[in-house]
PDB file of C-alpha atoms in Angstrom:
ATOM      1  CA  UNK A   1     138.707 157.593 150.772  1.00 55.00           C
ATOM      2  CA  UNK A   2     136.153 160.176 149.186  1.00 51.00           C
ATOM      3  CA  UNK A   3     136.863 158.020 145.845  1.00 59.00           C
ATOM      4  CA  UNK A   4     136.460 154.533 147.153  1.00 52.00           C
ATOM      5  CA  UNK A   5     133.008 156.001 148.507  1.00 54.00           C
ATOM      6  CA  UNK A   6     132.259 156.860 144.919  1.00 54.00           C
ATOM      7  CA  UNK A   7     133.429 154.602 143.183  1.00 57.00           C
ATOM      8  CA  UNK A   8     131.072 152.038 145.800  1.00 51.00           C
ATOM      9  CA  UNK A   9     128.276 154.052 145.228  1.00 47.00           C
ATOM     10  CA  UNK A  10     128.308 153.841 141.691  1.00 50.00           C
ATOM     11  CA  UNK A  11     128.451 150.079 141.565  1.00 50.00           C
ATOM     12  CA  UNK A  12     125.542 149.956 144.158  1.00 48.00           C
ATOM     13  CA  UNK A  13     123.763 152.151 141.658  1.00 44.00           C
ATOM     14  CA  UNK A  14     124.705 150.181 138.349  1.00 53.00           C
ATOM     15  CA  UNK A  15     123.837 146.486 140.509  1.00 45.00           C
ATOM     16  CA  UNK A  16     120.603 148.233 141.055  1.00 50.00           C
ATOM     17  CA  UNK A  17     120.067 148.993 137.593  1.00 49.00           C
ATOM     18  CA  UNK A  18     120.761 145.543 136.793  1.00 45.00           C
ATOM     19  CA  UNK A  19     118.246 144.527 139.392  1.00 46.00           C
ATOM     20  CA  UNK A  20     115.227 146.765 137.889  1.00 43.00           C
ATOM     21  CA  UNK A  21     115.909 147.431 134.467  1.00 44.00           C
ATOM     22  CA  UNK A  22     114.722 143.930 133.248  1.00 52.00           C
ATOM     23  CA  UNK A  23     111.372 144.119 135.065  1.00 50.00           C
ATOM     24  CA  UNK A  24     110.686 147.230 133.884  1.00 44.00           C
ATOM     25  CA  UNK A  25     111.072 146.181 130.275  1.00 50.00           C
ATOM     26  CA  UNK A  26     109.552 142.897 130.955  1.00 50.00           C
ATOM     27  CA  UNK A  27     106.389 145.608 132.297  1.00 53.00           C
ATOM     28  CA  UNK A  28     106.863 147.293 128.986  1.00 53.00           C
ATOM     29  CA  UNK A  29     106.582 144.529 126.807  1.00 48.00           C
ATOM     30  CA  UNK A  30     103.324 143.407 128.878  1.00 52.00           C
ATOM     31  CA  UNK A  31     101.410 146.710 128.807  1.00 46.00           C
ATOM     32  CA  UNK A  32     102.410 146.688 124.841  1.00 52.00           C
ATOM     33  CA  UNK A  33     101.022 143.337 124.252  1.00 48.00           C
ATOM     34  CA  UNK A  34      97.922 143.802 125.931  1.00 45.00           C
ATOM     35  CA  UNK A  35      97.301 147.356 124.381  1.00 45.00           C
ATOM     36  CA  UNK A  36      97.937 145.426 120.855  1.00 47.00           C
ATOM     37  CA  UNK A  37      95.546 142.069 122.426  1.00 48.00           C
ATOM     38  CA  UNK A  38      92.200 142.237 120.971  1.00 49.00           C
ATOM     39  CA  UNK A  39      89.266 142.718 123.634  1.00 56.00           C
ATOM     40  CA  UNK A  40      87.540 139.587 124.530  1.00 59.00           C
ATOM     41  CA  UNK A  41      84.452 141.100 122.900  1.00 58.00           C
ATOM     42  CA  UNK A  42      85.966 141.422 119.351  1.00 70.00           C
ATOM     43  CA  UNK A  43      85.458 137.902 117.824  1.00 79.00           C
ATOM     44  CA  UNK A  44      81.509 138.438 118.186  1.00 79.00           C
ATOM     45  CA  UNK A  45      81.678 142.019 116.564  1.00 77.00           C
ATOM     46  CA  UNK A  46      83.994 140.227 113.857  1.00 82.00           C
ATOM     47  CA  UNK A  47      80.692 137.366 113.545  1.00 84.00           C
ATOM     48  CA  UNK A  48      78.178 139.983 113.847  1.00 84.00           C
ATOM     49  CA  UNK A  49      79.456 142.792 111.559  1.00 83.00           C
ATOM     50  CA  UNK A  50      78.295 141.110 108.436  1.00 86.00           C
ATOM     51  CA  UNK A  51      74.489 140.519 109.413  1.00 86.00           C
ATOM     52  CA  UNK A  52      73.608 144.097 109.932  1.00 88.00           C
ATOM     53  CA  UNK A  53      73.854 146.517 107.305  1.00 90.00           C
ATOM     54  CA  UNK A  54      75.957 149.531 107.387  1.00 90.00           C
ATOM     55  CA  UNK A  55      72.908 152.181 107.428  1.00 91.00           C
ATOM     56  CA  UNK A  56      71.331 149.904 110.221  1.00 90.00           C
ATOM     57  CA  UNK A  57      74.363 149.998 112.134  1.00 90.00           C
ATOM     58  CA  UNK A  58      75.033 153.989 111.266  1.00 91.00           C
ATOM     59  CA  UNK A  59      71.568 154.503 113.501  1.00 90.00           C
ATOM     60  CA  UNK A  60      72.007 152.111 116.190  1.00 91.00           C
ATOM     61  CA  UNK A  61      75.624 153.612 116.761  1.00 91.00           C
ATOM     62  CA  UNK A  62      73.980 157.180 116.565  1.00 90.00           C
ATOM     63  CA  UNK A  63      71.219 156.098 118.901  1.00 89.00           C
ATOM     64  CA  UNK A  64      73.772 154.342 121.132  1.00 91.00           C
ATOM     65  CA  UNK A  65      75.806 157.686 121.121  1.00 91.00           C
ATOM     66  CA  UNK A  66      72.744 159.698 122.100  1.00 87.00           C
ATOM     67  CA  UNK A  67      73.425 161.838 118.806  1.00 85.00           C
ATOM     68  CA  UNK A  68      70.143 164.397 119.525  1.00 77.00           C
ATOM     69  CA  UNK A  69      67.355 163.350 117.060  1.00 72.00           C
ATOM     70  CA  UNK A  70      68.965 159.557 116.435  1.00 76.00           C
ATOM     71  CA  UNK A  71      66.696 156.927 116.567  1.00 77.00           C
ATOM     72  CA  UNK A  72      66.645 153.710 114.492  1.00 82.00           C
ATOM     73  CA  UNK A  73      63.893 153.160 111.929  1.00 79.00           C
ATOM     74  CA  UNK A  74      61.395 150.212 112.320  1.00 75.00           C
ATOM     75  CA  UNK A  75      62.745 148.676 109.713  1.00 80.00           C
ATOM     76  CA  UNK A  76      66.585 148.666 111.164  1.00 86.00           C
ATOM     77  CA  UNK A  77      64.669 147.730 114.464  1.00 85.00           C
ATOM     78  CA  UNK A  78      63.440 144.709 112.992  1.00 83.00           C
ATOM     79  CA  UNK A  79      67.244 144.048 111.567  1.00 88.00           C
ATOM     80  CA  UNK A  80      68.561 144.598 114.989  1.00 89.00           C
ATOM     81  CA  UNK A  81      66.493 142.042 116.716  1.00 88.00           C
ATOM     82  CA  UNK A  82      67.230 139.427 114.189  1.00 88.00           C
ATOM     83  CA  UNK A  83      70.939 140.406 114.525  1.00 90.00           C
ATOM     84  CA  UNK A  84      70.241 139.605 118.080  1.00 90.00           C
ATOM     85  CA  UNK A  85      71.088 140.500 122.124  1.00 91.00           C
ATOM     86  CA  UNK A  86      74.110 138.997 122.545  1.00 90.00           C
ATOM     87  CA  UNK A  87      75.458 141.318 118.924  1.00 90.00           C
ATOM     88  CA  UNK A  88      73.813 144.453 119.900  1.00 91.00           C
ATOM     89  CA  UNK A  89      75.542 144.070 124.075  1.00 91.00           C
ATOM     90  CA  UNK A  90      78.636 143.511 122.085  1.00 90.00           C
ATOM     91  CA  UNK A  91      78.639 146.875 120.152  1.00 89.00           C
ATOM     92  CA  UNK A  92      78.261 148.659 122.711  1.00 90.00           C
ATOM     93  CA  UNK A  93      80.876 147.275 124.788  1.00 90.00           C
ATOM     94  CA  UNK A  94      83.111 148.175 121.725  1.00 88.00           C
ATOM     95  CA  UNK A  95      81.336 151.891 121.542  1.00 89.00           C
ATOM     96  CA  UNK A  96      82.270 152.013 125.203  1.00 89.00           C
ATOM     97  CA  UNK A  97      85.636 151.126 124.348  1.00 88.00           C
ATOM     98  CA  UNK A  98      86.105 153.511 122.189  1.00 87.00           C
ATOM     99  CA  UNK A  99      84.526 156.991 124.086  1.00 87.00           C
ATOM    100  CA  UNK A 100      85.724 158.728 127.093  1.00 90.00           C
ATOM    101  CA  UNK A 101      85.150 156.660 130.604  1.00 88.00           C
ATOM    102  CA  UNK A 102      82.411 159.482 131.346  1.00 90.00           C
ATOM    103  CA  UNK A 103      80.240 158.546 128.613  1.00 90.00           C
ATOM    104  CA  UNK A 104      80.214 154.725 129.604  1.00 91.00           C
ATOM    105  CA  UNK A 105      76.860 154.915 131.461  1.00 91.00           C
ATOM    106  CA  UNK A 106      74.784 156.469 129.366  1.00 91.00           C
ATOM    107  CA  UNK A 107      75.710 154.287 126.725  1.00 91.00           C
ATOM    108  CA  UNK A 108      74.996 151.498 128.239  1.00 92.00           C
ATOM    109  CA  UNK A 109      71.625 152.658 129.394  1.00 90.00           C
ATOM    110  CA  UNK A 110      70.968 153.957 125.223  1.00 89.00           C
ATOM    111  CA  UNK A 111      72.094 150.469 124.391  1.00 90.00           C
ATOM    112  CA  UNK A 112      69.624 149.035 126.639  1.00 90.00           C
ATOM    113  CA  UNK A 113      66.486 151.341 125.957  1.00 85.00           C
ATOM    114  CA  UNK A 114      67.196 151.148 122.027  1.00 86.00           C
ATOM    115  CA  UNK A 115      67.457 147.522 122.766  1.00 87.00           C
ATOM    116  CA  UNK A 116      64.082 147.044 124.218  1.00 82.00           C
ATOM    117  CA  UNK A 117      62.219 149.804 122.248  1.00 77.00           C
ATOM    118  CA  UNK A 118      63.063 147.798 118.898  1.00 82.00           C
ATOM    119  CA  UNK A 119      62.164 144.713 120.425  1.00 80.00           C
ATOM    120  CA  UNK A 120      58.601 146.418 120.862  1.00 72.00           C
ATOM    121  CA  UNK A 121      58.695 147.959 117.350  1.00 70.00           C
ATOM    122  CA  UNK A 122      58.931 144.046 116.197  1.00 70.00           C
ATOM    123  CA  UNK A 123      56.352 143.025 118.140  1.00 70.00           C
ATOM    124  CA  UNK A 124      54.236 145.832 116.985  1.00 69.00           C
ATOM    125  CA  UNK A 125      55.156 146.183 112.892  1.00 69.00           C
ATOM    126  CA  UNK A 126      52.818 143.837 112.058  1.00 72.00           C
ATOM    127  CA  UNK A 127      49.922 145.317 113.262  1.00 76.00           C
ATOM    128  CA  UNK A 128      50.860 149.259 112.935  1.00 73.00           C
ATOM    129  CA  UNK A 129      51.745 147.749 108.936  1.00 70.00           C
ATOM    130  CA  UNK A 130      47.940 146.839 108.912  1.00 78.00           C
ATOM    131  CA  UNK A 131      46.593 149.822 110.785  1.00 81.00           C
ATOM    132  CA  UNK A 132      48.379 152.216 108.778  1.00 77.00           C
ATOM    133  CA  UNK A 133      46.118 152.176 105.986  1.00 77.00           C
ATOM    134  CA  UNK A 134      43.259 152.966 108.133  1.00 84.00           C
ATOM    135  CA  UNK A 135      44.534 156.622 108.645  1.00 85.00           C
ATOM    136  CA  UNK A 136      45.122 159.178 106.404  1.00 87.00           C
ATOM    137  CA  UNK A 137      48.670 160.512 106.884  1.00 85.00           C
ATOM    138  CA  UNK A 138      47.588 164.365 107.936  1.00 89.00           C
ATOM    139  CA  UNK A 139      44.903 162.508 110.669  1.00 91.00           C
ATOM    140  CA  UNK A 140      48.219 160.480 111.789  1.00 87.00           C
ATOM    141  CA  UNK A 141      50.051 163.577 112.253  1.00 88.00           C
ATOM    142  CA  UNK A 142      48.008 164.797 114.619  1.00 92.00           C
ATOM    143  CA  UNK A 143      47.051 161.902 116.605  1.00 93.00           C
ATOM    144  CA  UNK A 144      51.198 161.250 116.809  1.00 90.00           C
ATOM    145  CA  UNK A 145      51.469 164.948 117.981  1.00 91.00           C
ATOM    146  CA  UNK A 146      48.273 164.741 120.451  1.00 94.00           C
ATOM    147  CA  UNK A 147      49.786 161.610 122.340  1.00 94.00           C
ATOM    148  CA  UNK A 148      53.134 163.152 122.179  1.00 91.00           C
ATOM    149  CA  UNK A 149      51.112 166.022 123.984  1.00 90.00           C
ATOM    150  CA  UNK A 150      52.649 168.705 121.663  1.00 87.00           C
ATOM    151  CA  UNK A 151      50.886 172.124 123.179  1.00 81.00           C
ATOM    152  CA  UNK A 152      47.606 172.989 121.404  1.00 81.00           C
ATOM    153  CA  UNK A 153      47.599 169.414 119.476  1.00 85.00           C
ATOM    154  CA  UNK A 154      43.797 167.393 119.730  1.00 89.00           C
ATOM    155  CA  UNK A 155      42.677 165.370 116.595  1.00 92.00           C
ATOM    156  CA  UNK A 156      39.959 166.678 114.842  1.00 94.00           C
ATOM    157  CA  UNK A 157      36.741 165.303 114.826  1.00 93.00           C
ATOM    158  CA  UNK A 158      36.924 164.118 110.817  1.00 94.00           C
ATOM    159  CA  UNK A 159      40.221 162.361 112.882  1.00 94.00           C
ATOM    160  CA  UNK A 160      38.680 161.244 115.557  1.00 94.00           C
ATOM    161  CA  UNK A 161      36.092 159.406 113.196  1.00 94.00           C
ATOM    162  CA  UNK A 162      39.034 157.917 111.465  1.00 93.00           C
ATOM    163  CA  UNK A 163      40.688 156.797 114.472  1.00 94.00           C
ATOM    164  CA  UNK A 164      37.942 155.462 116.287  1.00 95.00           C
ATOM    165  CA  UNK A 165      36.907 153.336 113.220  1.00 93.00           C
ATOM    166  CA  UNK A 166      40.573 151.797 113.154  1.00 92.00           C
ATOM    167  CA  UNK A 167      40.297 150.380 116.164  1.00 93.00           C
ATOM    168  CA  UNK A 168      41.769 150.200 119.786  1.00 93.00           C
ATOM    169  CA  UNK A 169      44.346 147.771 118.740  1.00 90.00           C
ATOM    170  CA  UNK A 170      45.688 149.950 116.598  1.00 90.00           C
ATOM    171  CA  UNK A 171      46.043 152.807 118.699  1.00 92.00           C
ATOM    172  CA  UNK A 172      47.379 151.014 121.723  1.00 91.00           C
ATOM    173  CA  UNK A 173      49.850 149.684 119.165  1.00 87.00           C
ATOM    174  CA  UNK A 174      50.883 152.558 117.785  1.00 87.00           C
ATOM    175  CA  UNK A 175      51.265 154.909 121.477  1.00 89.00           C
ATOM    176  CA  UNK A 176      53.903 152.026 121.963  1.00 83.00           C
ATOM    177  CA  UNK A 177      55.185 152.638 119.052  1.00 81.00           C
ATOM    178  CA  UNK A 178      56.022 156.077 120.138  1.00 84.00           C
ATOM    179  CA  UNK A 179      57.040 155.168 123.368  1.00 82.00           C
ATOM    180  CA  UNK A 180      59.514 152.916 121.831  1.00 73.00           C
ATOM    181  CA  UNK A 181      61.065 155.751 119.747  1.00 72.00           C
ATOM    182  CA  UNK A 182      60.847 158.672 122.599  1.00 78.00           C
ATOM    183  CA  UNK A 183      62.988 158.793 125.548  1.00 77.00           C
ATOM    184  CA  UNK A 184      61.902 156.418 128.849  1.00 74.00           C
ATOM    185  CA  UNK A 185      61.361 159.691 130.887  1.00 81.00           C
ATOM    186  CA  UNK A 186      58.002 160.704 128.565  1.00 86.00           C
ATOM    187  CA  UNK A 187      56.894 156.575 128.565  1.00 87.00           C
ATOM    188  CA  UNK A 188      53.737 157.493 131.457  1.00 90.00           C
ATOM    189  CA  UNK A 189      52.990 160.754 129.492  1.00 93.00           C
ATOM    190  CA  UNK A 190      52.388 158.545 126.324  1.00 92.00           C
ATOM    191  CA  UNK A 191      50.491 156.474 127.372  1.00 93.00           C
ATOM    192  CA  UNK A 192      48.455 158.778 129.578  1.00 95.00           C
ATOM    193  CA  UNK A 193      47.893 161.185 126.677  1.00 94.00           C
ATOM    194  CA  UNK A 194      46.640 158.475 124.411  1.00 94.00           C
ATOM    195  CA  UNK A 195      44.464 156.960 127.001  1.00 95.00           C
ATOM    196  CA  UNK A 196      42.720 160.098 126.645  1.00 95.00           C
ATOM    197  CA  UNK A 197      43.166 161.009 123.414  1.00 95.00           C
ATOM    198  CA  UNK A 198      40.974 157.668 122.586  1.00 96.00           C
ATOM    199  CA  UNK A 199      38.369 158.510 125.094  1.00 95.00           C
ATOM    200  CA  UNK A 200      37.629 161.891 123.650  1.00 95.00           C
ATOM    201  CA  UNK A 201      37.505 160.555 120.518  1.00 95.00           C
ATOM    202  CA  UNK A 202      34.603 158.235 121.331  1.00 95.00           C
ATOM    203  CA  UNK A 203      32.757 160.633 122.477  1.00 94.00           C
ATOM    204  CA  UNK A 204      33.114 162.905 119.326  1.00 92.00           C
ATOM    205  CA  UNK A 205      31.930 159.899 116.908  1.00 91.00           C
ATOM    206  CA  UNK A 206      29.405 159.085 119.857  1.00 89.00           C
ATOM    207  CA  UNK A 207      28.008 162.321 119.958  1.00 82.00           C
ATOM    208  CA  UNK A 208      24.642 162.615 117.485  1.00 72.00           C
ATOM    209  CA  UNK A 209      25.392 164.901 114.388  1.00 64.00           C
ATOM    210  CA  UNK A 210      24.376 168.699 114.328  1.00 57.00           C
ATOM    211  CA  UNK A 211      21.252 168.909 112.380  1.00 57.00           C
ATOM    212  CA  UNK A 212      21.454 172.021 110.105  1.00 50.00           C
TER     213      UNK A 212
END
């Protein structure tokens, strides 16, 4: 009796290996295929790749990553934007892909500032190309380090001149130039510091030369 219980057992067991066994290879099979699938996002990457060159796309992937000190030159900003949105989102949805889950916000959120900072270094090229000439490079320094509000950074007053007698344009366009290439969180700073950087200025160049 103890054998026919077995020997019933066992066939219960092997019917009900019969049963399951196929779906879970059929499961198998599935996972496998759509771990070897391509994501939906690859045949734009596989468009885009060839319109952005390989140091451009170094520093946007950098950038992207939040690699410390990363950000992507004027010139690659000006490649990205022609490479356009719907390229750049796509990257980064393959960056994403590719990192730990935990890193998937704030690479979306580099993507995104990088994104619109170089879409302002675009729009601004043209005229920080023409301004640049205007300044000499050590009176750039320190206006770039005043509105970045390093401590114990003010033009001096041979800068001031020089600044003053480039123009307004030029340095509204170049603060957003900065703010473009610095992180979101110091945007008000920027602009607040060169807001008064330019004021001060005016009055140095307005004020009537020390007579000996």
């Amino acid at each position: 009796m103890e054998s026919l219980a077995k020997t019933a057992v066992l066939l219960l067991f092997s019917l009900m290996m019969l049963l399951v066994l196929p779906g879970l290879e059929a499961r198998r099979l599935e996972v496998e295929e759509s771990a070897k699938a391509p994501p939906p996002y690859s045949p734009i990457i596989a468009s885009c790749a060839p319109k952005l060159p390989k140091n451009c796309g170094d520093e946007v992937k950098e950038s992207v990553l939040g690699l410390e000190g990363s950000v992507p030159t004027a010139d690659c900003c000006r490649q990205l934007v022609r490479w356009g949105k719907t390229c750049h989102d796509a990257f980064a949805q393959l960056l994403v892909s590719r990192e730990p889950a935990s890193q998937k916000s704030s690479i979306f959120s580099n993507s995104k500032t990088i994104w619109e900072g170089c879409v302002d270094v675009k729009e601004f090229s043209p005229i920080i190309s023409s301004c640049a000439a205007k300044l000499s490079k050590n009176c750039g320094d320190e206006v770039k380090q005043s509105v970045l509000g390093l401590q114990g950074s003010v033009p001096t007053d041979k800068c001031c001149c020089q600044l003053v007698r480039s123009g307004k344009t030029c340095h509204d366009a170049f603060a957003q130039l900065l703010v473009s290439r610095e992180p979101a969180s110091q945007k008000s700073s920027i602009l607040e510091n060169s807001k008064t950087i330019w004021e001060e200025c005016v009055e140095v160049v307005a004020q009537p030369p020390v007579s000996s």
